[in-house]
């Protein structure tokens, strides 16, 4: 794939549309707005709300860049009005709220803030895993009621046990590091693109998914949602897991067949689950909510002061570098080789 073209970069000032239904008081918003102003560009901010797509369609007509955060969407109907738009930057990782295929067809670069919240999600993986294995939620409630000392069944520990990490990208790597170096766990991984540094530095080994499922005491999911990963963990896969194993999903809900997971948990086929990803979101009800051997959180894995600052400021950094002809963290790299590419002088950084 070629990584450069010969056209010129965008001259300032550019018009930048912010679509984010995230409070502007979140860490990093002020800094990111200042970065846009310092670069001499104009920020168009319709406020911390979900802007309907027909309104987006009129706002986006004469902008050069769009930054999309929270659960805000940027869909085909609006994109088709974006005659000047050259780059979309997602404040975060997952791009399912954007019609990436349409952006590619129109010659628009889509970028995300890869790894901006990887440490936060890796931390959260262990937060809900340990809450499950150490029965923290029940112990907290019972201790406050004065009954914490009444009933103390044996709990599980992590040291000496095996974690299976499905997907060893930015978050999966953080989980491997914490598991091996911090908790003294052995690590088995599954990913079509193995990271050999995890083998060399942390003694991890790569194995087929079925072998990972049959081996691990903890199975933790860190793959994106794709046609291959949708429903990746269903009844057959759950049946391969050890009866005292637990499943952690901080990735995306649709990777797991929820009805099959609930059945495995109810029947005792699987010891427990810790879940931070839901469908739909927000999720008002789930058959998992009534189960004792499940710990749930409302998709807050990526949420931290530190990751918020990174996502906001990195989104502006990526936008500025793209407008300067150096797009990075490109989600649709194939667009860089199309004759219709709207960014000028594009040479990819990563
Ligand atoms: N809970 C949260 O708040 C939160 C926050 C950020 C990201 N996420 C989710 O976490 C997941 C991972 O994010 P990331 O930043 O590490 O992504 P990443 O792109 O850095 O890594 C994904 C890894 O999955 C691997 N992969 C892709 N398809 C696979 C398959 N079929 N089988 C096995 N491995 C496969 C890729 O090779 C890659 O190594 C995504 O689903 C993302 O949406 C959740």
mmCIF file of C-alpha atoms and ligand atoms in Angstrom:
data_model
loop_
_atom_site.group_PDB
_atom_site.id
_atom_site.type_symbol
_atom_site.label_atom_id
_atom_site.label_comp_id
_atom_site.label_asym_id
_atom_site.label_seq_id
_atom_site.Cartn_x
_atom_site.Cartn_y
_atom_site.Cartn_z
ATOM 1 C CA UNK A 1 0.000 0.000 0.000
ATOM 2 C CA UNK A 2 1.367 3.419 -0.830
ATOM 3 C CA UNK A 3 1.534 5.840 2.074
ATOM 4 C CA UNK A 4 1.731 9.177 0.349
ATOM 5 C CA UNK A 5 0.165 11.362 -2.271
ATOM 6 C CA UNK A 6 1.434 14.572 -3.770
ATOM 7 C CA UNK A 7 -1.263 17.136 -3.057
ATOM 8 C CA UNK A 8 -0.919 20.055 -0.654
ATOM 9 C CA UNK A 9 -2.074 20.220 2.971
ATOM 10 C CA UNK A 10 -5.224 22.135 4.067
ATOM 11 C CA UNK A 11 -4.619 25.833 4.664
ATOM 12 C CA UNK A 12 -5.878 27.274 7.991
ATOM 13 C CA UNK A 13 -8.362 28.208 9.189
ATOM 14 C CA UNK A 14 -10.353 24.992 9.028
ATOM 15 C CA UNK A 15 -13.875 24.574 10.367
ATOM 16 C CA UNK A 16 -14.108 21.750 12.903
ATOM 17 C CA UNK A 17 -17.458 20.277 14.005
ATOM 18 C CA UNK A 18 -17.626 18.673 17.457
ATOM 19 C CA UNK A 19 -20.368 16.070 17.880
ATOM 20 C CA UNK A 20 -20.195 14.714 21.433
ATOM 21 C CA UNK A 21 -23.054 14.074 23.840
ATOM 22 C CA UNK A 22 -20.497 14.107 26.655
ATOM 23 C CA UNK A 23 -20.521 16.872 29.306
ATOM 24 C CA UNK A 24 -18.059 19.615 28.422
ATOM 25 C CA UNK A 25 -16.924 19.532 32.049
ATOM 26 C CA UNK A 26 -15.237 16.172 31.362
ATOM 27 C CA UNK A 27 -11.454 16.323 31.727
ATOM 28 C CA UNK A 28 -9.684 17.362 28.544
ATOM 29 C CA UNK A 29 -12.465 19.300 26.775
ATOM 30 C CA UNK A 30 -11.068 22.743 27.654
ATOM 31 C CA UNK A 31 -7.564 21.701 26.662
ATOM 32 C CA UNK A 32 -8.758 20.243 23.356
ATOM 33 C CA UNK A 33 -10.787 23.382 22.503
ATOM 34 C CA UNK A 34 -7.698 25.481 23.276
ATOM 35 C CA UNK A 35 -5.638 23.320 20.909
ATOM 36 C CA UNK A 36 -8.099 24.001 18.067
ATOM 37 C CA UNK A 37 -8.036 27.752 18.767
ATOM 38 C CA UNK A 38 -4.238 27.854 19.042
ATOM 39 C CA UNK A 39 -3.979 26.212 15.637
ATOM 40 C CA UNK A 40 -6.106 29.020 14.237
ATOM 41 C CA UNK A 41 -9.102 26.823 13.430
ATOM 42 C CA UNK A 42 -12.766 27.436 14.190
ATOM 43 C CA UNK A 43 -14.619 25.047 16.492
ATOM 44 C CA UNK A 44 -18.348 24.550 15.916
ATOM 45 C CA UNK A 45 -19.846 23.011 19.052
ATOM 46 C CA UNK A 46 -23.623 22.472 19.129
ATOM 47 C CA UNK A 47 -23.314 21.464 22.797
ATOM 48 C CA UNK A 48 -23.325 18.306 24.898
ATOM 49 C CA UNK A 49 -26.379 16.684 23.363
ATOM 50 C CA UNK A 50 -27.305 14.115 20.776
ATOM 51 C CA UNK A 51 -27.698 16.210 17.622
ATOM 52 C CA UNK A 52 -30.311 14.627 15.286
ATOM 53 C CA UNK A 53 -28.816 13.467 11.974
ATOM 54 C CA UNK A 54 -30.892 15.948 9.922
ATOM 55 C CA UNK A 55 -29.436 18.779 12.005
ATOM 56 C CA UNK A 56 -25.956 17.249 11.634
ATOM 57 C CA UNK A 57 -26.545 17.213 7.868
ATOM 58 C CA UNK A 58 -26.872 20.990 7.783
ATOM 59 C CA UNK A 59 -24.094 21.662 10.326
ATOM 60 C CA UNK A 60 -21.614 19.483 8.450
ATOM 61 C CA UNK A 61 -22.048 21.019 4.995
ATOM 62 C CA UNK A 62 -19.108 23.386 5.209
ATOM 63 C CA UNK A 63 -16.759 21.820 7.749
ATOM 64 C CA UNK A 64 -13.307 20.348 7.079
ATOM 65 C CA UNK A 65 -13.110 18.024 10.081
ATOM 66 C CA UNK A 66 -15.478 16.349 12.522
ATOM 67 C CA UNK A 67 -14.661 15.068 16.000
ATOM 68 C CA UNK A 68 -17.194 12.550 17.310
ATOM 69 C CA UNK A 69 -17.360 11.544 20.972
ATOM 70 C CA UNK A 70 -19.538 9.761 23.505
ATOM 71 C CA UNK A 71 -22.231 7.660 21.831
ATOM 72 C CA UNK A 72 -22.882 10.272 19.173
ATOM 73 C CA UNK A 73 -23.478 8.994 15.644
ATOM 74 C CA UNK A 74 -22.379 10.241 12.258
ATOM 75 C CA UNK A 75 -24.418 8.377 9.679
ATOM 76 C CA UNK A 76 -24.679 8.169 5.902
ATOM 77 C CA UNK A 77 -27.590 10.612 5.624
ATOM 78 C CA UNK A 78 -25.479 13.361 7.178
ATOM 79 C CA UNK A 79 -22.187 12.305 5.581
ATOM 80 C CA UNK A 80 -23.660 12.694 2.089
ATOM 81 C CA UNK A 81 -24.055 16.432 2.851
ATOM 82 C CA UNK A 82 -20.452 16.799 3.971
ATOM 83 C CA UNK A 83 -19.004 18.042 0.705
ATOM 84 C CA UNK A 84 -15.875 19.531 2.326
ATOM 85 C CA UNK A 85 -15.250 17.019 5.102
ATOM 86 C CA UNK A 86 -11.781 15.490 4.970
ATOM 87 C CA UNK A 87 -11.331 13.739 8.287
ATOM 88 C CA UNK A 88 -13.475 12.296 11.076
ATOM 89 C CA UNK A 89 -11.809 11.578 14.407
ATOM 90 C CA UNK A 90 -13.505 9.344 16.956
ATOM 91 C CA UNK A 91 -12.851 10.391 20.572
ATOM 92 C CA UNK A 92 -12.352 6.802 21.694
ATOM 93 C CA UNK A 93 -11.806 3.420 20.040
ATOM 94 C CA UNK A 94 -14.970 1.735 18.711
ATOM 95 C CA UNK A 95 -16.291 3.199 15.452
ATOM 96 C CA UNK A 96 -19.674 1.481 15.249
ATOM 97 C CA UNK A 97 -21.402 4.859 15.637
ATOM 98 C CA UNK A 98 -19.874 6.021 12.355
ATOM 99 C CA UNK A 99 -20.664 4.821 8.818
ATOM 100 C CA UNK A 100 -17.017 4.121 8.021
ATOM 101 C CA UNK A 101 -17.752 2.443 4.664
ATOM 102 C CA UNK A 102 -19.561 5.555 3.443
ATOM 103 C CA UNK A 103 -16.714 7.789 4.647
ATOM 104 C CA UNK A 104 -14.260 5.599 2.722
ATOM 105 C CA UNK A 105 -16.411 5.779 -0.411
ATOM 106 C CA UNK A 106 -16.453 9.583 -0.105
ATOM 107 C CA UNK A 107 -12.673 9.775 0.363
ATOM 108 C CA UNK A 108 -12.871 10.817 4.029
ATOM 109 C CA UNK A 109 -10.208 9.578 6.465
ATOM 110 C CA UNK A 110 -11.526 8.080 9.716
ATOM 111 C CA UNK A 111 -9.187 8.048 12.708
ATOM 112 C CA UNK A 112 -9.617 7.028 16.347
ATOM 113 C CA UNK A 113 -7.662 7.725 19.525
ATOM 114 C CA UNK A 114 -6.207 4.217 19.664
ATOM 115 C CA UNK A 115 -4.919 3.207 23.101
ATOM 116 C CA UNK A 116 -6.205 6.383 24.784
ATOM 117 C CA UNK A 117 -8.228 4.311 27.259
ATOM 118 C CA UNK A 118 -6.366 0.990 27.071
ATOM 119 C CA UNK A 119 -4.901 1.241 30.595
ATOM 120 C CA UNK A 120 -8.283 2.206 31.992
ATOM 121 C CA UNK A 121 -10.030 -0.793 30.385
ATOM 122 C CA UNK A 122 -7.228 -3.143 31.425
ATOM 123 C CA UNK A 123 -7.569 -1.852 35.016
ATOM 124 C CA UNK A 124 -11.350 -2.291 34.850
ATOM 125 C CA UNK A 125 -10.971 -5.854 33.606
ATOM 126 C CA UNK A 126 -9.232 -6.688 36.875
ATOM 127 C CA UNK A 127 -11.606 -4.522 38.917
ATOM 128 C CA UNK A 128 -14.665 -6.550 37.879
ATOM 129 C CA UNK A 129 -12.760 -9.842 37.754
ATOM 130 C CA UNK A 130 -11.567 -9.422 41.333
ATOM 131 C CA UNK A 131 -14.981 -8.140 42.452
ATOM 132 C CA UNK A 132 -16.390 -11.419 41.096
ATOM 133 C CA UNK A 133 -13.745 -13.778 42.462
ATOM 134 C CA UNK A 134 -13.538 -12.024 45.855
ATOM 135 C CA UNK A 135 -17.344 -11.545 46.065
ATOM 136 C CA UNK A 136 -16.745 -7.857 46.834
ATOM 137 C CA UNK A 137 -20.272 -6.610 46.086
ATOM 138 C CA UNK A 138 -21.977 -8.976 48.536
ATOM 139 C CA UNK A 139 -19.289 -8.575 51.187
ATOM 140 C CA UNK A 140 -19.603 -4.802 51.006
ATOM 141 C CA UNK A 141 -23.370 -4.952 51.499
ATOM 142 C CA UNK A 142 -23.218 -7.573 54.263
ATOM 143 C CA UNK A 143 -20.442 -5.814 56.151
ATOM 144 C CA UNK A 144 -22.466 -2.576 56.182
ATOM 145 C CA UNK A 145 -25.418 -4.546 57.583
ATOM 146 C CA UNK A 146 -23.199 -6.016 60.303
ATOM 147 C CA UNK A 147 -23.401 -9.525 58.815
ATOM 148 C CA UNK A 148 -20.071 -9.634 57.024
ATOM 149 C CA UNK A 149 -18.689 -12.178 59.479
ATOM 150 C CA UNK A 150 -21.618 -14.619 59.334
ATOM 151 C CA UNK A 151 -20.970 -16.555 56.184
ATOM 152 C CA UNK A 152 -17.531 -16.692 54.624
ATOM 153 C CA UNK A 153 -17.258 -19.330 51.888
ATOM 154 C CA UNK A 154 -13.837 -19.891 50.265
ATOM 155 C CA UNK A 155 -12.993 -17.334 47.596
ATOM 156 C CA UNK A 156 -10.687 -17.638 44.594
ATOM 157 C CA UNK A 157 -7.292 -16.034 43.970
ATOM 158 C CA UNK A 158 -5.467 -15.167 40.758
ATOM 159 C CA UNK A 159 -1.860 -16.148 41.541
ATOM 160 C CA UNK A 160 -0.883 -19.457 40.006
ATOM 161 C CA UNK A 161 -3.935 -19.574 37.777
ATOM 162 C CA UNK A 162 -4.277 -19.169 34.009
ATOM 163 C CA UNK A 163 -5.862 -16.285 32.120
ATOM 164 C CA UNK A 164 -6.916 -16.651 28.491
ATOM 165 C CA UNK A 165 -6.735 -13.328 26.625
ATOM 166 C CA UNK A 166 -8.777 -13.211 23.413
ATOM 167 C CA UNK A 167 -7.412 -10.356 21.310
ATOM 168 C CA UNK A 168 -3.978 -8.974 22.191
ATOM 169 C CA UNK A 169 -4.246 -5.420 20.857
ATOM 170 C CA UNK A 170 -3.836 -2.331 23.018
ATOM 171 C CA UNK A 171 -6.164 -3.474 25.810
ATOM 172 C CA UNK A 172 -5.374 -7.194 25.649
ATOM 173 C CA UNK A 173 -1.650 -6.414 25.951
ATOM 174 C CA UNK A 174 -2.345 -4.360 29.083
ATOM 175 C CA UNK A 175 -4.275 -7.286 30.540
ATOM 176 C CA UNK A 176 -1.433 -9.699 29.750
ATOM 177 C CA UNK A 177 1.107 -7.390 31.419
ATOM 178 C CA UNK A 178 -0.992 -6.987 34.564
ATOM 179 C CA UNK A 179 -1.847 -10.698 34.755
ATOM 180 C CA UNK A 180 1.719 -11.961 34.377
ATOM 181 C CA UNK A 181 3.776 -9.248 36.049
ATOM 182 C CA UNK A 182 1.273 -8.147 38.692
ATOM 183 C CA UNK A 183 -0.795 -11.185 39.592
ATOM 184 C CA UNK A 184 1.578 -14.062 38.870
ATOM 185 C CA UNK A 185 -0.765 -15.710 36.384
ATOM 186 C CA UNK A 186 0.168 -17.842 33.405
ATOM 187 C CA UNK A 187 -1.169 -16.458 30.128
ATOM 188 C CA UNK A 188 -2.569 -18.077 27.002
ATOM 189 C CA UNK A 189 -3.598 -15.822 24.106
ATOM 190 C CA UNK A 190 -5.613 -16.034 20.897
ATOM 191 C CA UNK A 191 -5.156 -13.494 18.099
ATOM 192 C CA UNK A 192 -4.574 -13.954 14.350
ATOM 193 C CA UNK A 193 -1.733 -11.419 14.700
ATOM 194 C CA UNK A 194 0.380 -12.618 17.643
ATOM 195 C CA UNK A 195 2.462 -10.080 19.566
ATOM 196 C CA UNK A 196 5.747 -11.916 20.101
ATOM 197 C CA UNK A 197 6.907 -9.434 22.743
ATOM 198 C CA UNK A 198 4.221 -10.891 25.043
ATOM 199 C CA UNK A 199 5.772 -14.322 24.571
ATOM 200 C CA UNK A 200 9.310 -13.057 25.168
ATOM 201 C CA UNK A 201 8.584 -10.668 28.053
ATOM 202 C CA UNK A 202 5.672 -12.286 29.884
ATOM 203 C CA UNK A 203 5.937 -15.986 29.021
ATOM 204 C CA UNK A 204 2.563 -15.874 27.269
ATOM 205 C CA UNK A 205 1.813 -18.498 24.672
ATOM 206 C CA UNK A 206 -0.548 -18.297 21.702
ATOM 207 C CA UNK A 207 -3.016 -21.141 21.121
ATOM 208 C CA UNK A 208 -6.178 -21.821 19.102
ATOM 209 C CA UNK A 209 -9.350 -20.432 20.681
ATOM 210 C CA UNK A 210 -10.753 -23.856 21.642
ATOM 211 C CA UNK A 211 -7.532 -24.732 23.473
ATOM 212 C CA UNK A 212 -7.547 -21.382 25.284
ATOM 213 C CA UNK A 213 -11.145 -21.909 26.393
ATOM 214 C CA UNK A 214 -10.407 -25.391 27.705
ATOM 215 C CA UNK A 215 -7.242 -24.278 29.521
ATOM 216 C CA UNK A 216 -7.983 -20.923 31.140
ATOM 217 C CA UNK A 217 -9.424 -20.255 34.603
ATOM 218 C CA UNK A 218 -10.313 -16.745 33.437
ATOM 219 C CA UNK A 219 -11.285 -15.954 29.837
ATOM 220 C CA UNK A 220 -11.099 -12.232 29.021
ATOM 221 C CA UNK A 221 -12.375 -10.787 25.729
ATOM 222 C CA UNK A 222 -10.564 -7.918 23.979
ATOM 223 C CA UNK A 223 -11.517 -8.202 20.303
ATOM 224 C CA UNK A 224 -13.381 -5.622 18.225
ATOM 225 C CA UNK A 225 -16.857 -6.393 16.927
ATOM 226 C CA UNK A 226 -16.504 -7.829 13.403
ATOM 227 C CA UNK A 227 -18.401 -10.466 11.394
ATOM 228 C CA UNK A 228 -15.896 -13.021 12.773
ATOM 229 C CA UNK A 229 -16.208 -11.996 16.428
ATOM 230 C CA UNK A 230 -19.995 -11.500 16.538
ATOM 231 C CA UNK A 231 -21.298 -14.502 18.502
ATOM 232 C CA UNK A 232 -17.750 -15.829 18.908
ATOM 233 C CA UNK A 233 -18.610 -17.133 22.393
ATOM 234 C CA UNK A 234 -21.800 -19.196 22.341
ATOM 235 C CA UNK A 235 -23.040 -22.473 23.834
ATOM 236 C CA UNK A 236 -20.356 -24.582 22.127
ATOM 237 C CA UNK A 237 -17.513 -22.377 23.346
ATOM 238 C CA UNK A 238 -18.937 -22.015 26.860
ATOM 239 C CA UNK A 239 -19.190 -25.805 27.060
ATOM 240 C CA UNK A 240 -15.452 -26.031 26.396
ATOM 241 C CA UNK A 241 -14.633 -23.883 29.447
ATOM 242 C CA UNK A 242 -13.825 -25.363 32.853
ATOM 243 C CA UNK A 243 -16.773 -25.481 35.258
ATOM 244 C CA UNK A 244 -14.925 -23.278 37.769
ATOM 245 C CA UNK A 245 -13.821 -20.776 35.125
ATOM 246 C CA UNK A 246 -15.152 -17.254 34.711
ATOM 247 C CA UNK A 247 -15.714 -15.042 31.662
ATOM 248 C CA UNK A 248 -14.901 -11.310 31.544
ATOM 249 C CA UNK A 249 -16.313 -9.136 28.748
ATOM 250 C CA UNK A 250 -15.130 -5.538 28.634
ATOM 251 C CA UNK A 251 -15.141 -5.530 24.814
ATOM 252 C CA UNK A 252 -18.521 -5.619 23.080
ATOM 253 C CA UNK A 253 -21.732 -7.380 24.109
ATOM 254 C CA UNK A 254 -22.437 -9.038 20.771
ATOM 255 C CA UNK A 255 -19.226 -11.070 20.960
ATOM 256 C CA UNK A 256 -21.061 -13.292 23.467
ATOM 257 C CA UNK A 257 -24.470 -14.937 22.963
ATOM 258 C CA UNK A 258 -26.106 -13.589 26.113
ATOM 259 C CA UNK A 259 -28.839 -16.260 26.315
ATOM 260 C CA UNK A 260 -26.194 -19.018 26.135
ATOM 261 C CA UNK A 261 -24.095 -17.298 28.803
ATOM 262 C CA UNK A 262 -27.102 -16.898 31.113
ATOM 263 C CA UNK A 263 -27.966 -20.575 30.653
ATOM 264 C CA UNK A 264 -24.374 -21.673 31.410
ATOM 265 C CA UNK A 265 -24.319 -19.496 34.547
ATOM 266 C CA UNK A 266 -27.740 -20.659 35.757
ATOM 267 C CA UNK A 267 -26.917 -24.326 35.270
ATOM 268 C CA UNK A 268 -23.570 -24.073 37.049
ATOM 269 C CA UNK A 269 -21.834 -25.003 33.812
ATOM 270 C CA UNK A 270 -19.775 -21.822 34.284
ATOM 271 C CA UNK A 271 -18.769 -20.335 37.654
ATOM 272 C CA UNK A 272 -19.263 -16.653 36.904
ATOM 273 C CA UNK A 273 -19.101 -13.678 34.579
ATOM 274 C CA UNK A 274 -18.080 -10.030 34.821
ATOM 275 C CA UNK A 275 -19.627 -7.816 32.160
ATOM 276 C CA UNK A 276 -19.051 -4.178 31.152
ATOM 277 C CA UNK A 277 -20.525 -4.291 27.607
ATOM 278 C CA UNK A 278 -24.234 -4.369 26.764
ATOM 279 C CA UNK A 279 -26.648 -4.338 23.878
ATOM 280 C CA UNK A 280 -28.451 -2.048 23.609
ATOM 281 C CA UNK A 281 -26.727 0.644 25.628
ATOM 282 C CA UNK A 282 -27.842 1.983 28.008
ATOM 283 C CA UNK A 283 -29.230 -1.411 29.036
ATOM 284 C CA UNK A 284 -32.298 -1.262 31.285
ATOM 285 C CA UNK A 285 -32.791 -5.004 31.731
ATOM 286 C CA UNK A 286 -30.907 -8.215 31.130
ATOM 287 C CA UNK A 287 -31.379 -11.812 32.147
ATOM 288 C CA UNK A 288 -27.882 -11.550 33.628
ATOM 289 C CA UNK A 289 -28.979 -8.920 36.164
ATOM 290 C CA UNK A 290 -30.777 -11.437 38.391
ATOM 291 C CA UNK A 291 -27.858 -13.866 38.609
ATOM 292 C CA UNK A 292 -25.757 -13.964 41.792
ATOM 293 C CA UNK A 293 -22.610 -15.145 40.036
ATOM 294 C CA UNK A 294 -22.408 -12.083 37.774
ATOM 295 C CA UNK A 295 -20.785 -8.688 38.350
ATOM 296 C CA UNK A 296 -22.004 -5.893 36.075
ATOM 297 C CA UNK A 297 -20.898 -2.359 35.252
ATOM 298 C CA UNK A 298 -22.421 0.073 32.707
ATOM 299 C CA UNK A 299 -19.650 0.273 30.068
ATOM 300 C CA UNK A 300 -17.322 2.366 32.188
ATOM 301 C CA UNK A 301 -14.152 0.424 31.412
ATOM 302 C CA UNK A 302 -12.643 3.199 29.348
ATOM 303 C CA UNK A 303 -13.676 5.876 31.821
ATOM 304 C CA UNK A 304 -10.965 7.609 33.822
ATOM 305 C CA UNK A 305 -9.738 11.169 34.262
ATOM 306 C CA UNK A 306 -6.523 10.177 32.545
ATOM 307 C CA UNK A 307 -8.185 8.478 29.555
ATOM 308 C CA UNK A 308 -10.651 11.370 29.168
ATOM 309 C CA UNK A 309 -7.799 13.857 28.835
ATOM 310 C CA UNK A 310 -6.045 11.580 26.343
ATOM 311 C CA UNK A 311 -9.164 10.972 24.215
ATOM 312 C CA UNK A 312 -10.047 14.694 23.944
ATOM 313 C CA UNK A 313 -6.535 16.005 23.333
ATOM 314 C CA UNK A 314 -5.447 13.116 21.103
ATOM 315 C CA UNK A 315 -8.561 13.569 18.954
ATOM 316 C CA UNK A 316 -7.517 17.164 18.237
ATOM 317 C CA UNK A 317 -3.893 16.112 17.733
ATOM 318 C CA UNK A 318 -5.028 13.477 15.189
ATOM 319 C CA UNK A 319 -7.293 16.019 13.461
ATOM 320 C CA UNK A 320 -4.509 18.637 13.235
ATOM 321 C CA UNK A 321 -1.979 16.125 11.942
ATOM 322 C CA UNK A 322 -4.474 14.813 9.373
ATOM 323 C CA UNK A 323 -5.206 18.334 8.111
ATOM 324 C CA UNK A 324 -1.452 18.768 7.937
ATOM 325 C CA UNK A 325 -1.287 15.771 5.625
ATOM 326 C CA UNK A 326 -0.133 13.225 8.228
ATOM 327 C CA UNK A 327 -3.172 11.163 9.322
ATOM 328 C CA UNK A 328 -2.578 8.721 12.181
ATOM 329 C CA UNK A 329 -4.543 5.897 13.843
ATOM 330 C CA UNK A 330 -6.401 5.516 10.552
ATOM 331 C CA UNK A 331 -9.333 3.111 10.835
ATOM 332 C CA UNK A 332 -9.942 2.944 7.052
ATOM 333 C CA UNK A 333 -6.361 2.862 5.670
ATOM 334 C CA UNK A 334 -7.626 1.798 2.242
ATOM 335 C CA UNK A 335 -8.957 5.343 1.748
ATOM 336 C CA UNK A 336 -5.396 6.662 1.572
ATOM 337 C CA UNK A 337 -4.907 4.882 -1.752
ATOM 338 C CA UNK A 338 -8.119 6.025 -3.407
ATOM 339 C CA UNK A 339 -8.094 8.743 -6.090
ATOM 340 C CA UNK A 340 -11.046 10.370 -4.301
ATOM 341 C CA UNK A 341 -9.053 10.986 -1.099
ATOM 342 C CA UNK A 342 -10.037 14.455 0.100
ATOM 343 C CA UNK A 343 -7.087 14.973 2.445
ATOM 344 C CA UNK A 344 -4.247 16.545 0.647
ATOM 345 C CA UNK A 345 -0.611 15.502 0.950
ATOM 346 C CA UNK A 346 -1.551 12.479 3.034
ATOM 347 C CA UNK A 347 1.361 10.500 4.366
ATOM 348 C CA UNK A 348 0.364 8.101 7.089
ATOM 349 C CA UNK A 349 2.162 8.306 10.462
ATOM 350 C CA UNK A 350 1.041 4.894 11.681
HETATM 351 N N1 LIG B 1 -15.344 -1.273 28.008
HETATM 352 C C1 LIG B 1 -14.902 -0.153 27.466
HETATM 353 O O1 LIG B 1 -15.149 0.937 27.979
HETATM 354 C C2 LIG B 1 -14.080 -0.203 26.218
HETATM 355 C C3 LIG B 1 -13.256 0.895 25.921
HETATM 356 C C4 LIG B 1 -12.444 0.829 24.789
HETATM 357 C C5 LIG B 1 -12.501 -0.275 23.952
HETATM 358 N N2 LIG B 1 -13.340 -1.293 24.242
HETATM 359 C C6 LIG B 1 -13.405 -2.471 23.368
HETATM 360 O O2 LIG B 1 -12.280 -3.303 23.621
HETATM 361 C C7 LIG B 1 -11.977 -4.066 22.459
HETATM 362 C C8 LIG B 1 -10.495 -4.065 22.155
HETATM 363 O O3 LIG B 1 -10.015 -2.740 22.004
HETATM 364 P P1 LIG B 1 -8.460 -2.452 21.675
HETATM 365 O O4 LIG B 1 -8.279 -0.990 21.808
HETATM 366 O O5 LIG B 1 -7.575 -3.370 22.405
HETATM 367 O O6 LIG B 1 -8.450 -2.845 20.125
HETATM 368 P P2 LIG B 1 -7.187 -3.186 19.221
HETATM 369 O O7 LIG B 1 -7.589 -2.943 17.828
HETATM 370 O O8 LIG B 1 -5.939 -2.525 19.739
HETATM 371 O O9 LIG B 1 -6.997 -4.761 19.432
HETATM 372 C C9 LIG B 1 -7.919 -5.706 18.978
HETATM 373 C C10 LIG B 1 -7.168 -7.028 18.793
HETATM 374 O O10 LIG B 1 -8.140 -8.010 18.436
HETATM 375 C C11 LIG B 1 -7.562 -8.841 17.453
HETATM 376 N N3 LIG B 1 -8.609 -9.519 16.695
HETATM 377 C C12 LIG B 1 -9.391 -9.014 15.700
HETATM 378 N N4 LIG B 1 -10.230 -9.972 15.258
HETATM 379 C C13 LIG B 1 -9.964 -11.085 15.987
HETATM 380 C C14 LIG B 1 -10.502 -12.395 15.996
HETATM 381 N N5 LIG B 1 -11.483 -12.762 15.145
HETATM 382 N N6 LIG B 1 -10.003 -13.291 16.866
HETATM 383 C C15 LIG B 1 -9.012 -12.941 17.738
HETATM 384 N N7 LIG B 1 -8.453 -11.710 17.785
HETATM 385 C C16 LIG B 1 -8.938 -10.793 16.915
HETATM 386 C C17 LIG B 1 -6.733 -7.894 16.575
HETATM 387 O O11 LIG B 1 -5.753 -8.604 15.828
HETATM 388 C C18 LIG B 1 -6.145 -6.979 17.647
HETATM 389 O O12 LIG B 1 -4.887 -7.474 18.090
HETATM 390 C C19 LIG B 1 -12.871 -3.469 21.360
HETATM 391 O O13 LIG B 1 -14.049 -4.252 21.285
HETATM 392 C C20 LIG B 1 -13.246 -2.143 21.895
HETATM 393 O O14 LIG B 1 -14.434 -1.663 21.320
HETATM 394 C C21 LIG B 1 -14.118 -1.283 25.364
#
